[in-house]
Amino acid sequence: MRFQSVFPMLLEQPSHGVLFLFPYCVCRHDRTEADSIFRKDLKVFSVSQNRIDCELAELLALKDLRENEQLSGYTNATSSRAKLIDSLKLLVKENRILQDKLIFPCVNNSALSSLIKLICPSFEKETKEELIYLIHQFLNEEEFKETLHKLEQETRVFFDINYFREYITSGEWDNAEKYLSAFTNMNDNTYSAKMFSQIQRQKYLEAVDRQQKLPSDFAERAHLFDDFKVLVERNPMLQDKLKFPSMDKSRLLSLIKQIMDWWVPYCINVMPNANNETISLKDFPTVSNLRYASSILTDKPNQEGRPLDASSGDDSNDSSCFNDNNQSRESTSLPDADSAVCAKSLEKSVNLKLQLINEPSECRTLLLPDNSFGGRVVRLIYSHSGDFLVALTQTATHKLWKWQSNKQSLEEENVNMEPQLYQPSSKLVMTNDIAADPKDSISCFALRGSHLFSASGGKISIFSLETFQTLATFANPPPIATYFILLPQDLFAFGFDDSSILVHCPCTKKTKAKLKGHQNRITCLAYSLSLNVLVSSGADAQLCVWDAVGWKKLCSKFLHSFQTGLVPETTVVNHIQFHPDQIHLLSIHEGQIDVYEAPTLNHTSQLVPDKMDLPITYATYSCDGKCIYVSCKSGHVKVFDTSTLELRCQINLTAYAQPGTISLELYPLVIAAHPLEPNRIALGLTNGRVHVIEPLESEVEWGKLPFTDSREFSTTFGSTALE
């Protein structure tokens, strides 16, 4: 008898649960427990199946179960589980009870749209579309993926760019073309023509590769999708279909009531009884062949492929942290088609060709006055009104610059107005307590009115910005405070190097909560007022979302590279920041920038700069949230469009640094975005100096020049849309 036959026979016994304990005890060399199970629970075989009893006894003498010939194939848990899954799949397929439940029933292309037509045949277009959105939202929440995307194609109310991306990156070119055809066709405009021609080109090239048995290049498809994404977002046929509206679920109830108000008088023969308690539904209308009925909302392509017409914030909380211990890819541009449609579709006739700024004359720059050199600028922050700027250096000292504070001067303020390096009459210098070990020198600070909370690896200090006096110190290490942020109701959230987060009220000196979810030190905290959630990042490559009411962890997600699917080798998430919409969250890592949607941390996009620019030193949203400023060790400051992650402008080191100071060791470590002027930023450099820059007065904004007669536009940038 082969040893594998032992297991089915064991399963027939009343005490078959011991089957799983017996080999487990043998594997972990727990001979005493294994011998006890063999003698007591498996003694039944000593009488009825002596051969099995002998085989089990042989296992007790083995150092490793795999020394048995029949068990030698069980190499590890992963492969064994894989074999088990294959066996279970086979059993499920052969099970008659399950055979008719393995395939989800086919939904006819027009079924959902016909249902919509049935329940609201005479409603205005807006009501009908709202119902479609609600159904779409329901399907999305229930993850009915195939049905969901069929509805998108039938109704053309929403183009799911992430779903389209799945087809592109997996090389399903026929499906990509079919999905795109539901919304536009090759003859609509230049953008559509490029997309269809590129799909057909790639389909041909990959067919040739398969004949020559060449491997598919996933990275190349990912790069290609970057260009598709630009074309989709600029395509007039798709622009109004890329954002799904925020729907209130209670609206569905009011829609149902509205539908019934229409339905009852016209479609139901109301037959009250003597007591007026019931109605008869004998004349309730029915729709014959609903499954095959055509829909007025379905846009079916004609022979030419053309669709037929249907008949019907919080300002980032002035708080941040910077750690001193702070994949390349070339985009493949799609071929350009010479058409007037291109120029017409450019928003407000703006030339979107990449702008490179190399000279000081190509932008407005201001080197802030400074008579001291206190080491690298590791933190930089504007006040809420933008009338002063505070810097924290690597040597734990602070600098404060003030602009004139009267209303008229603030309205006329630009970088040509030089601020004053403020020094109180007391001649005091705001200096933090320094960490005992220099490697623990992690700098962070936060503004609260005229008070500055600051730390450089030691105790947290509270300074008066008027007198520079140290008002108090607290939180004596260990653990070391690595980040803190102000919350509503006079609360503070403190992150520490022991991976914990403390929610504390300084007024009452009471701790509200101690949060644990990270495996390494906390690097940053961000709070969303509209969602009332706190998000934390750590040196463990993890983001966590915390409910600010009960302080429970809602979800967490690990940083990963979209190209490789792996967690980056350097696991430190240096900074996070909420967009002014209080929903989108910016995450900065030295090798990539990611955007998530809170509170679920849905990963919406990822940006990977060129290899020559890595590592990324900092990034921040503009005050209006329309662009992202990114600083790199190369000295470049890149300006990306928030909605598309398209590179709009690159400001090189030679445009803002003093000529005699330029070197490989000079670059910006931190960026502060002006709270009122979206095109103005301050840069803190490795030489301790601070520069303020903004576009020339003649320019609309960074990267958007007055329109020229050229119809060219660039699609070269490094972004990736995600699920």
XYZ file of C-alpha atoms in Angstrom:
723
model
C 0.000 0.000 0.000
C 1.450 3.426 -0.962
C 1.732 5.932 1.866
C -0.605 8.444 0.218
C -3.442 5.973 0.721
C -3.098 6.454 4.461
C -4.640 9.928 4.343
C -8.020 9.083 2.747
C -8.429 6.233 5.216
C -7.555 8.486 8.132
C -10.165 10.972 6.984
C -12.824 8.277 7.256
C -12.143 7.899 10.980
C -14.095 9.910 13.601
C -10.847 11.334 14.982
C -9.373 12.353 11.639
C -8.438 15.827 13.024
C -5.346 14.233 14.533
C -4.088 13.599 10.995
C -3.003 17.214 10.831
C -1.432 17.213 14.307
C 0.574 14.022 13.833
C 2.808 15.118 10.868
C 3.030 18.614 12.381
C 4.485 17.190 15.589
C 6.877 14.978 13.632
C 8.103 17.942 11.549
C 8.790 20.065 14.614
C 10.519 17.084 16.299
C 7.993 16.966 19.137
C 8.432 13.198 19.570
C 6.557 13.041 22.859
C 3.351 14.553 21.434
C 3.653 12.581 18.181
C 4.104 9.324 20.120
C 1.088 10.173 22.308
C -1.128 10.775 19.251
C 0.112 7.582 17.605
C -0.584 5.405 20.657
C -3.898 6.931 21.703
C -5.719 8.514 18.749
C -4.403 6.307 15.943
C -4.477 3.003 17.776
C -7.558 2.026 15.756
C -5.209 1.110 12.885
C -3.238 -1.328 14.999
C -6.311 -3.583 14.912
C -7.964 -2.931 11.543
C -5.123 -1.742 9.324
C -1.837 -3.131 10.609
C 0.020 -2.083 7.423
C -0.935 1.564 7.950
C -0.003 1.307 11.593
C 3.488 0.202 10.597
C 3.903 2.998 8.049
C 2.919 5.627 10.615
C 5.371 4.138 13.088
C 8.133 4.461 10.491
C 7.532 8.217 10.343
C 8.388 8.555 14.015
C 11.937 7.391 13.305
C 12.569 9.946 10.528
C 14.333 13.262 11.136
C 12.511 14.759 8.163
C 9.171 13.590 6.711
C 10.583 14.221 3.223
C 12.976 11.286 3.684
C 9.935 9.115 2.976
C 9.790 8.379 -0.750
C 6.064 9.100 -1.031
C 6.387 12.448 0.843
C 9.564 13.671 -0.856
C 7.545 15.850 -3.236
C 6.336 18.079 -0.418
C 9.245 20.531 -0.713
C 7.745 23.568 1.023
C 4.447 25.074 2.128
C 4.056 27.265 -0.954
C 4.456 24.487 -3.536
C 2.310 22.130 -1.488
C -0.453 24.697 -1.289
C -0.212 25.246 -5.033
C -0.645 21.500 -5.618
C -3.556 21.462 -3.211
C -5.239 24.325 -5.066
C -4.864 22.471 -8.375
C -6.409 19.368 -6.824
C -9.270 21.358 -5.318
C -9.965 23.076 -8.658
C -10.213 19.685 -10.327
C -12.599 18.413 -7.648
C -14.758 21.543 -7.895
C -15.029 21.181 -11.670
C -16.038 17.521 -11.347
C -18.615 18.227 -8.649
C -22.075 18.052 -10.211
C -23.603 20.292 -7.556
C -21.170 23.100 -8.415
C -20.975 22.731 -12.202
C -23.738 25.237 -13.004
C -22.359 27.766 -10.525
C -18.831 28.207 -11.879
C -19.600 30.656 -14.681
C -21.212 34.000 -13.986
C -24.355 34.314 -16.143
C -23.872 36.274 -19.338
C -25.487 39.698 -19.251
C -26.669 40.926 -22.615
C -25.024 44.158 -23.728
C -28.312 46.032 -23.660
C -29.857 44.488 -20.544
C -28.823 47.157 -18.050
C -29.605 50.014 -20.384
C -32.978 48.471 -21.205
C -33.706 48.252 -17.499
C -32.942 51.960 -17.141
C -35.231 52.720 -20.065
C -37.947 50.588 -18.518
C -38.001 52.289 -15.129
C -37.628 55.863 -16.344
C -38.722 56.062 -20.005
C -39.883 59.663 -20.027
C -37.451 61.271 -17.601
C -35.222 64.134 -18.565
C -31.642 63.293 -19.569
C -30.111 64.534 -16.301
C -32.246 62.239 -14.136
C -31.516 59.271 -16.353
C -27.762 59.887 -16.216
C -27.909 60.286 -12.451
C -29.548 56.873 -12.167
C -26.819 55.437 -14.405
C -24.155 56.912 -12.143
C -25.818 55.428 -9.070
C -26.008 51.993 -10.665
C -22.385 52.405 -11.767
C -21.352 53.312 -8.233
C -23.178 50.293 -6.834
C -21.514 47.927 -9.309
C -18.123 49.427 -8.541
C -18.577 48.990 -4.788
C -19.723 45.404 -5.280
C -16.792 44.773 -7.672
C -18.927 43.428 -10.554
C -16.059 44.204 -12.847
C -17.255 42.865 -16.198
C -20.825 44.104 -15.762
C -19.519 47.457 -14.604
C -17.433 48.071 -17.709
C -20.208 46.858 -20.018
C -22.381 49.599 -18.550
C -19.611 52.132 -19.214
C -19.486 51.114 -22.863
C -23.267 51.107 -23.269
C -23.945 54.469 -21.675
C -20.687 56.379 -22.409
C -20.998 58.333 -19.182
C -17.638 57.320 -17.706
C -14.320 56.314 -19.290
C -12.357 54.241 -16.784
C -8.748 55.045 -17.625
C -7.425 52.505 -15.114
C -9.453 49.740 -16.776
C -8.120 50.904 -20.168
C -4.611 50.773 -18.697
C -5.067 47.111 -17.728
C -5.676 46.238 -21.378
C -2.648 48.254 -22.531
C -0.147 46.891 -20.020
C -1.348 43.313 -20.487
C -1.192 43.583 -24.281
C -4.936 42.947 -24.830
C -5.028 45.257 -27.825
C -8.341 44.002 -29.239
C -10.109 44.635 -25.951
C -8.433 48.043 -25.611
C -9.650 48.998 -29.083
C -13.159 47.711 -28.369
C -13.413 49.672 -25.116
C -12.107 52.860 -26.735
C -14.490 52.444 -29.716
C -17.483 52.774 -27.400
C -16.464 56.373 -26.663
C -14.728 57.675 -29.783
C -13.419 56.599 -33.188
C -10.438 57.317 -35.381
C -12.172 60.100 -37.338
C -13.247 62.190 -34.346
C -10.008 64.120 -33.796
C -6.222 63.928 -33.858
C -5.989 62.409 -30.399
C -8.357 59.576 -31.239
C -6.537 58.935 -34.509
C -3.214 58.620 -32.673
C -4.649 56.215 -30.126
C -6.261 53.870 -32.634
C -3.239 53.888 -34.957
C -0.864 53.168 -32.071
C -3.054 50.293 -30.817
C -3.071 48.750 -34.290
C 0.684 49.292 -34.633
C 1.434 47.624 -31.303
C -0.900 44.748 -32.139
C 1.084 44.127 -35.324
C 4.520 44.473 -33.685
C 3.681 42.082 -30.870
C 2.242 39.563 -33.322
C 5.613 39.627 -35.119
C 7.416 39.207 -31.781
C 5.294 36.155 -30.960
C 6.169 34.563 -34.301
C 9.851 35.116 -33.527
C 9.278 33.857 -29.952
C 10.469 37.114 -28.398
C 9.355 37.937 -24.831
C 6.809 40.701 -24.191
C 8.145 43.914 -22.684
C 5.843 44.942 -19.825
C 7.941 48.037 -19.044
C 7.602 49.265 -22.635
C 3.815 48.905 -22.451
C 3.785 50.858 -19.188
C 5.766 53.647 -20.869
C 3.425 53.557 -23.828
C 0.423 53.959 -21.570
C 1.903 57.213 -20.267
C 1.429 58.662 -23.756
C -2.044 57.157 -24.084
C -2.970 58.808 -20.792
C -1.976 62.250 -22.100
C -4.001 61.752 -25.272
C -7.039 60.537 -23.305
C -6.975 63.538 -20.988
C -6.624 65.995 -23.886
C -9.219 64.308 -26.073
C -12.370 66.487 -26.269
C -14.486 63.334 -26.674
C -13.258 61.950 -23.339
C -12.464 64.962 -21.154
C -15.898 65.167 -19.504
C -16.005 61.396 -18.940
C -12.823 60.935 -16.886
C -14.094 62.022 -13.482
C -16.825 60.100 -11.764
C -19.152 62.398 -9.786
C -19.496 62.070 -6.058
C -22.909 60.510 -5.495
C -25.011 60.598 -2.344
C -26.577 57.181 -1.825
C -29.701 58.760 -0.333
C -30.263 60.257 -3.771
C -31.161 56.774 -5.018
C -34.137 56.662 -2.669
C -35.464 59.982 -3.905
C -35.008 58.822 -7.504
C -36.989 55.654 -6.784
C -39.773 57.743 -5.259
C -39.708 60.020 -8.301
C -39.925 57.009 -10.589
C -42.850 55.542 -8.664
C -44.663 58.881 -8.705
C -44.559 58.622 -12.470
C -45.201 54.874 -12.620
C -48.306 54.479 -10.443
C -50.711 56.888 -12.196
C -49.844 55.766 -15.715
C -48.798 52.136 -15.566
C -50.815 50.559 -12.747
C -54.541 49.976 -12.694
C -55.352 51.040 -9.156
C -58.174 48.845 -7.817
C -58.948 49.750 -4.189
C -60.949 47.274 -2.193
C -63.811 48.126 0.121
C -61.468 49.304 2.839
C -59.115 51.104 0.435
C -56.239 49.016 1.770
C -54.794 47.312 -1.310
C -54.291 47.814 -5.008
C -54.330 45.361 -7.844
C -51.284 44.990 -10.048
C -52.964 42.877 -12.725
C -52.227 45.471 -15.404
C -48.639 45.998 -14.324
C -46.729 46.511 -17.604
C -44.265 43.916 -18.811
C -41.520 44.170 -21.411
C -41.231 41.263 -23.781
C -37.749 40.050 -24.708
C -36.132 42.486 -22.287
C -32.866 40.592 -22.589
C -32.660 41.363 -26.271
C -34.357 44.756 -26.419
C -32.354 47.598 -27.937
C -31.557 50.529 -25.705
C -31.856 54.199 -26.429
C -28.783 54.769 -24.305
C -26.578 52.292 -26.126
C -24.209 53.820 -28.660
C -23.502 51.125 -31.213
C -20.776 51.770 -33.778
C -21.781 51.790 -37.437
C -19.807 50.174 -40.214
C -17.299 53.033 -40.214
C -16.710 52.608 -36.494
C -18.420 55.892 -35.558
C -20.748 55.751 -32.554
C -24.370 56.506 -33.243
C -25.943 59.349 -31.248
C -28.287 58.351 -28.456
C -31.847 59.653 -28.545
C -31.783 61.028 -25.531
C -8.512 72.587 2.086
C -6.634 72.607 4.620
C -3.227 74.171 3.842
C -1.083 71.171 4.857
C -1.267 72.263 8.495
C 1.972 74.279 8.373
C 3.789 71.219 9.692
C 6.352 68.892 8.243
C 9.494 66.841 8.779
C 12.690 66.260 6.873
C 15.149 63.441 7.431
C 18.777 64.246 6.638
C 19.483 60.632 5.728
C 17.837 61.248 2.755
C 13.657 54.170 -12.521
C 14.626 55.805 -14.996
C 12.558 55.666 -18.114
C 12.331 57.312 -21.477
C 8.816 58.098 -22.605
C 7.900 56.994 -26.093
C 6.007 59.795 -27.788
C 3.228 58.850 -30.135
C 3.484 60.090 -33.721
C 2.054 63.565 -34.138
C -0.676 64.194 -36.702
C -0.847 67.582 -38.400
C -4.389 68.743 -37.803
C -6.123 71.953 -36.784
C -7.997 69.925 -34.205
C -4.812 69.769 -32.151
C -4.534 73.518 -31.765
C -8.262 73.942 -31.081
C -8.270 71.421 -28.284
C -5.431 73.013 -26.347
C -6.943 74.648 -23.300
C -7.147 78.450 -23.690
C -4.721 78.297 -26.614
C -1.731 77.552 -24.402
C 1.521 76.112 -25.733
C 2.221 73.010 -23.617
C 5.694 72.300 -24.978
C 8.110 71.573 -22.104
C 9.706 74.751 -20.787
C 13.326 74.578 -19.633
C 14.595 77.451 -17.493
C 18.381 77.719 -17.436
C 19.154 81.413 -16.879
C 18.227 83.871 -14.083
C 16.704 86.123 -16.748
C 14.108 83.420 -17.564
C 12.377 83.659 -14.171
C 12.203 85.944 -11.143
C 14.531 84.934 -8.308
C 15.438 86.358 -4.923
C 18.253 85.244 -2.618
C 17.047 85.968 0.919
C 19.443 88.071 3.008
C 21.492 86.040 5.465
C 24.595 86.988 7.419
C 25.104 83.567 8.972
C 25.789 80.093 7.678
C 24.100 77.609 9.962
C 24.349 74.446 7.878
C 21.936 72.871 5.421
C 18.320 74.040 5.379
C 16.333 70.955 6.350
C 12.897 72.506 6.987
C 11.180 75.527 5.509
C 7.691 76.889 6.078
C 5.558 79.941 5.226
C 3.087 81.447 7.671
C -0.619 81.044 6.793
C -0.727 84.571 5.337
C 2.667 84.352 3.636
C 4.072 87.385 5.494
C 6.988 85.483 7.001
C 9.147 82.435 6.301
C 10.906 80.211 8.851
C 13.884 77.932 8.153
C 15.374 75.224 10.364
C 18.977 74.227 9.698
C 20.944 71.062 10.251
C 22.668 72.725 13.225
C 19.278 73.087 15.003
C 19.117 76.885 14.565
C 16.203 78.849 13.081
C 16.003 81.838 10.754
C 12.988 84.102 10.241
C 12.352 86.436 7.304
C 9.508 88.981 7.394
C 7.823 90.868 4.578
C 5.906 94.099 5.142
C 2.592 93.168 6.701
C 0.224 95.930 5.511
C -2.544 94.784 3.187
C -1.534 96.875 0.169
C 2.055 95.638 0.152
C 0.925 92.019 0.412
C -1.271 92.414 -2.659
C 1.628 93.950 -4.611
C 4.246 91.584 -3.192
C 6.520 89.653 -5.528
C 9.982 88.186 -5.314
C 11.514 91.574 -6.104
C 10.406 92.786 -2.666
C 13.225 91.821 -0.342
C 12.192 90.700 3.141
C 13.995 91.459 6.383
C 16.021 88.832 8.217
C 14.338 89.348 11.555
C 16.367 89.664 14.747
C 14.684 90.725 18.008
C 16.266 93.304 20.262
C 17.166 90.548 22.708
C 19.604 89.137 20.116
C 18.404 85.628 21.057
C 18.700 82.761 18.572
C 16.050 80.050 18.420
C 18.088 76.883 18.937
C 16.751 73.382 19.515
C 17.977 70.772 21.933
C 20.255 68.503 19.887
C 20.151 64.708 19.853
C 22.903 62.911 21.769
C 23.654 60.844 18.673
C 23.960 62.857 15.402
C 22.286 60.054 13.434
C 19.109 60.710 15.448
C 19.022 64.349 14.312
C 15.654 64.326 12.569
C 14.253 67.842 12.215
C 10.598 68.805 12.409
C 8.530 71.835 13.340
C 5.015 73.285 13.271
C 3.535 76.793 13.472
C 0.717 77.735 15.792
C -0.038 81.443 15.563
C 3.006 83.338 16.804
C 4.523 80.226 18.386
C 6.903 77.734 16.821
C 7.074 74.100 17.978
C 10.385 72.607 16.913
C 12.694 69.636 17.496
C 16.036 68.383 16.190
C 16.312 64.980 17.818
C 16.120 66.210 21.412
C 13.319 67.752 23.451
C 10.524 69.662 21.693
C 10.883 73.436 22.186
C 8.197 76.120 22.032
C 9.518 79.494 20.809
C 7.968 82.951 20.645
C 8.399 84.289 17.113
C 8.338 87.851 18.470
C 11.119 87.544 21.038
C 12.761 84.199 20.046
C 12.407 83.251 23.695
C 12.124 79.558 24.627
C 8.747 79.366 26.367
C 8.827 75.673 27.255
C 10.372 72.305 26.448
C 8.822 68.862 26.727
C 8.959 65.260 25.403
C 12.411 64.433 26.697
C 13.805 61.433 24.710
C 13.613 58.545 24.474
C 11.607 58.028 22.370
C 12.688 60.784 19.984
C 9.970 62.930 18.399
C 10.305 62.626 14.621
C 7.167 64.497 13.572
C 4.239 66.407 15.030
C 1.145 68.087 13.688
C -1.639 70.288 15.043
C -5.164 68.835 15.102
C -8.572 70.376 15.889
C -9.733 70.795 19.504
C -6.241 71.818 20.704
C -4.828 68.366 20.024
C -1.343 67.446 18.841
C -0.272 64.235 17.141
C 3.343 63.247 17.787
C 5.256 60.604 15.839
C 8.267 58.917 17.448
C 11.284 56.881 16.426
C 9.870 53.822 18.219
C 7.101 53.688 15.539
C 4.363 54.939 17.903
C 2.016 57.912 17.507
C 0.724 59.854 20.493
C -2.422 62.014 20.346
C -2.113 64.502 23.184
C -3.822 67.640 24.512
C -1.198 70.081 25.915
C -3.892 72.175 27.601
C -5.250 69.346 29.751
C -1.998 67.351 29.621
C -4.052 64.257 28.807
C -3.228 61.602 26.224
C -6.180 60.801 23.974
C -4.711 57.806 22.177
C -1.513 55.903 21.452
C -1.504 54.491 17.932
C 0.547 51.489 16.853
C 0.655 50.131 13.328
C 4.131 50.847 11.945
C 7.264 48.706 12.243
C 9.765 51.565 12.047
C 9.998 55.241 12.948
C 7.252 57.678 11.972
C 8.409 60.040 9.209
C 5.368 62.236 8.615
C 1.743 62.913 9.587
C -1.045 64.568 7.591
C -4.589 65.421 8.647
C -7.713 65.792 6.471
C -10.287 68.127 7.994
C -13.079 67.096 5.618
C -12.534 63.351 6.150
C -11.484 63.733 9.802
C -8.697 61.206 9.392
C -5.014 61.206 10.258
C -2.541 59.592 7.858
C 0.900 58.476 8.994
C 3.965 57.429 7.011
C 6.957 55.499 8.265
C 10.431 54.275 7.485
C 8.774 50.888 6.919
C 7.399 51.957 3.499
C 3.900 51.961 4.977
C 1.008 54.430 5.058
C -1.714 54.100 7.730
C -5.083 55.860 7.959
C -6.543 56.530 11.424
C -10.087 57.554 12.287
C -9.805 60.806 14.274
C -12.934 60.031 16.324
C -12.246 56.617 17.841
C -8.581 56.532 16.737
C -8.952 53.135 15.090
C -6.806 52.150 12.108
C -9.018 52.224 9.008
C -6.526 50.819 6.504
C -2.860 50.644 5.573
C -0.844 50.197 2.397
C 2.799 49.534 1.600
C 4.659 51.617 -0.926
C 5.524 49.715 -4.094
C 6.911 50.322 -7.540
C 4.305 49.983 -10.235
C 6.942 48.841 -12.725
C 8.249 45.965 -10.587
C 5.414 45.465 -8.100
C 8.021 45.380 -5.304
C 8.582 47.513 -2.221
C 11.538 49.854 -2.912
C 14.900 48.877 -1.418
C 14.974 52.171 0.485
C 11.804 51.943 2.566
C 11.615 55.494 3.936
C 8.557 57.539 2.962
C 10.048 61.004 3.470
C 6.930 63.157 3.368
C 3.166 63.071 2.853
C 0.751 65.940 2.195
C -2.950 66.322 1.507
C -4.119 68.106 -1.629
C -6.338 71.156 -0.948
C -9.331 68.924 -1.814
C -8.497 67.024 1.405
C -8.902 63.674 -0.384
C -5.836 63.123 -2.550
C -2.640 62.356 -0.660
C 0.860 63.013 -1.989
C 3.558 60.549 -0.880
C 7.242 61.343 -1.453
C 9.942 58.676 -1.626
C 13.472 59.252 -2.885
C 12.753 57.170 -5.987
C 9.094 57.900 -6.751
C 6.091 60.060 -5.991
C 2.660 58.493 -5.462
C -0.865 59.848 -5.211
C -3.527 58.075 -3.148
C -7.179 58.707 -2.381
C -8.089 58.826 1.305
C -9.489 57.230 3.350
C -9.148 53.974 1.348
C -5.620 54.701 0.054
C -6.692 53.837 -3.472
C -3.457 54.211 -5.472
C -4.286 56.555 -8.349
C -0.935 57.451 -9.913
C 2.829 57.189 -9.647
C 5.593 59.421 -10.953
C 9.172 58.238 -11.506
C 11.659 60.940 -12.593
C 14.610 60.273 -14.873
C 17.452 58.336 -13.263
C 19.793 61.316 -13.543
C 17.495 63.312 -11.243
C 17.297 60.737 -8.456
C 17.109 60.874 -5.554
C 14.070 63.097 -5.031
C 14.733 65.391 -2.060
C 11.271 66.914 -1.560
C 7.891 67.584 -3.177
C 4.839 69.675 -2.349
C 1.534 70.804 -3.832
C 1.055 74.427 -4.884
C -1.436 76.287 -2.697
C -4.201 75.817 -5.303
C -3.307 72.149 -5.794
C -2.912 72.503 -9.562
C 0.757 71.579 -9.698
C 3.374 69.588 -7.802
C 6.830 71.020 -7.189
C 9.573 68.381 -7.032
C 13.205 69.011 -6.064
C 15.993 66.593 -6.976
C 19.601 66.038 -5.989
C 20.535 66.983 -9.549
C 19.576 70.557 -8.614
C 16.520 70.522 -10.871
C 13.142 71.722 -9.673
C 10.395 70.109 -11.737
C 6.830 71.381 -12.000
C 4.245 68.690 -12.758
C 0.578 69.131 -13.591
C -1.415 67.556 -10.744
C -4.231 66.123 -12.862
C -2.033 64.490 -15.520
C 1.407 64.329 -13.839
C 2.734 65.886 -17.039
C 6.059 67.684 -16.694
C 5.243 71.330 -17.413
C 8.488 73.017 -16.518
C 12.036 72.277 -15.355
C 13.989 74.912 -13.456
C 17.702 74.148 -13.529
C 20.168 75.037 -10.774
C 21.824 77.674 -12.985
C 18.583 79.684 -13.026
C 18.472 80.423 -9.299
C 21.836 79.617 -7.624
C 24.702 82.085 -7.394
C 27.249 81.386 -10.183
C 30.227 80.975 -7.858
C 28.455 78.429 -5.638
C 27.274 75.871 -8.200
C 28.626 72.365 -7.569
C 27.513 68.756 -7.349
C 26.990 69.236 -3.611
C 24.571 72.153 -4.079
C 20.901 71.309 -4.470
C 17.533 72.030 -2.804
C 16.636 69.878 0.196
C 13.195 71.310 0.868
C 10.475 73.379 -0.824
C 7.919 75.711 0.763
C 4.909 76.634 -1.384
C 3.540 80.141 -0.845
C 0.064 79.914 0.761
C -1.503 82.572 -1.507
C 0.599 82.646 -4.693
C 0.457 79.244 -6.441
C 3.457 80.026 -8.699
C 5.797 81.151 -5.916
C 8.052 78.763 -4.006
C 10.960 79.026 -1.605
C 13.896 76.618 -1.849
C 16.134 75.628 1.082
C 19.589 74.622 -0.205
C 22.421 72.475 1.084
C 24.633 75.579 1.515
C 22.212 77.078 4.042
C 20.774 79.714 1.699
C 17.103 80.217 0.792
C 15.911 81.300 -2.674
C 12.418 82.458 -3.653
C 11.429 81.977 -7.314
C 8.384 82.565 -9.527
C 7.688 82.894 -13.299
C 8.215 86.075 -15.280
C 5.318 88.535 -15.312
C 4.777 87.816 -19.013
C 4.043 84.153 -18.367
C 0.664 82.712 -17.437
C 2.211 80.276 -14.956
C 5.060 77.774 -14.791
C 5.321 75.907 -18.082
C 2.492 77.774 -19.827
C 3.739 80.317 -22.297
C 1.705 82.710 -24.445
C 0.388 80.790 -27.452
C 2.578 80.594 -30.504
C 1.599 79.466 -33.974
C 3.282 76.102 -33.455
C 0.989 73.130 -33.126
C 3.586 70.949 -31.482
C 3.168 69.665 -27.982
C 5.293 67.396 -25.843
C 4.176 64.168 -24.221
C 7.471 63.458 -22.512
C 6.991 62.920 -18.814
C 7.287 60.163 -16.234
C 3.898 59.223 -14.795
C 1.917 56.053 -14.441
C -1.818 55.682 -13.726
C -2.693 52.880 -11.332
C -5.611 50.837 -10.285
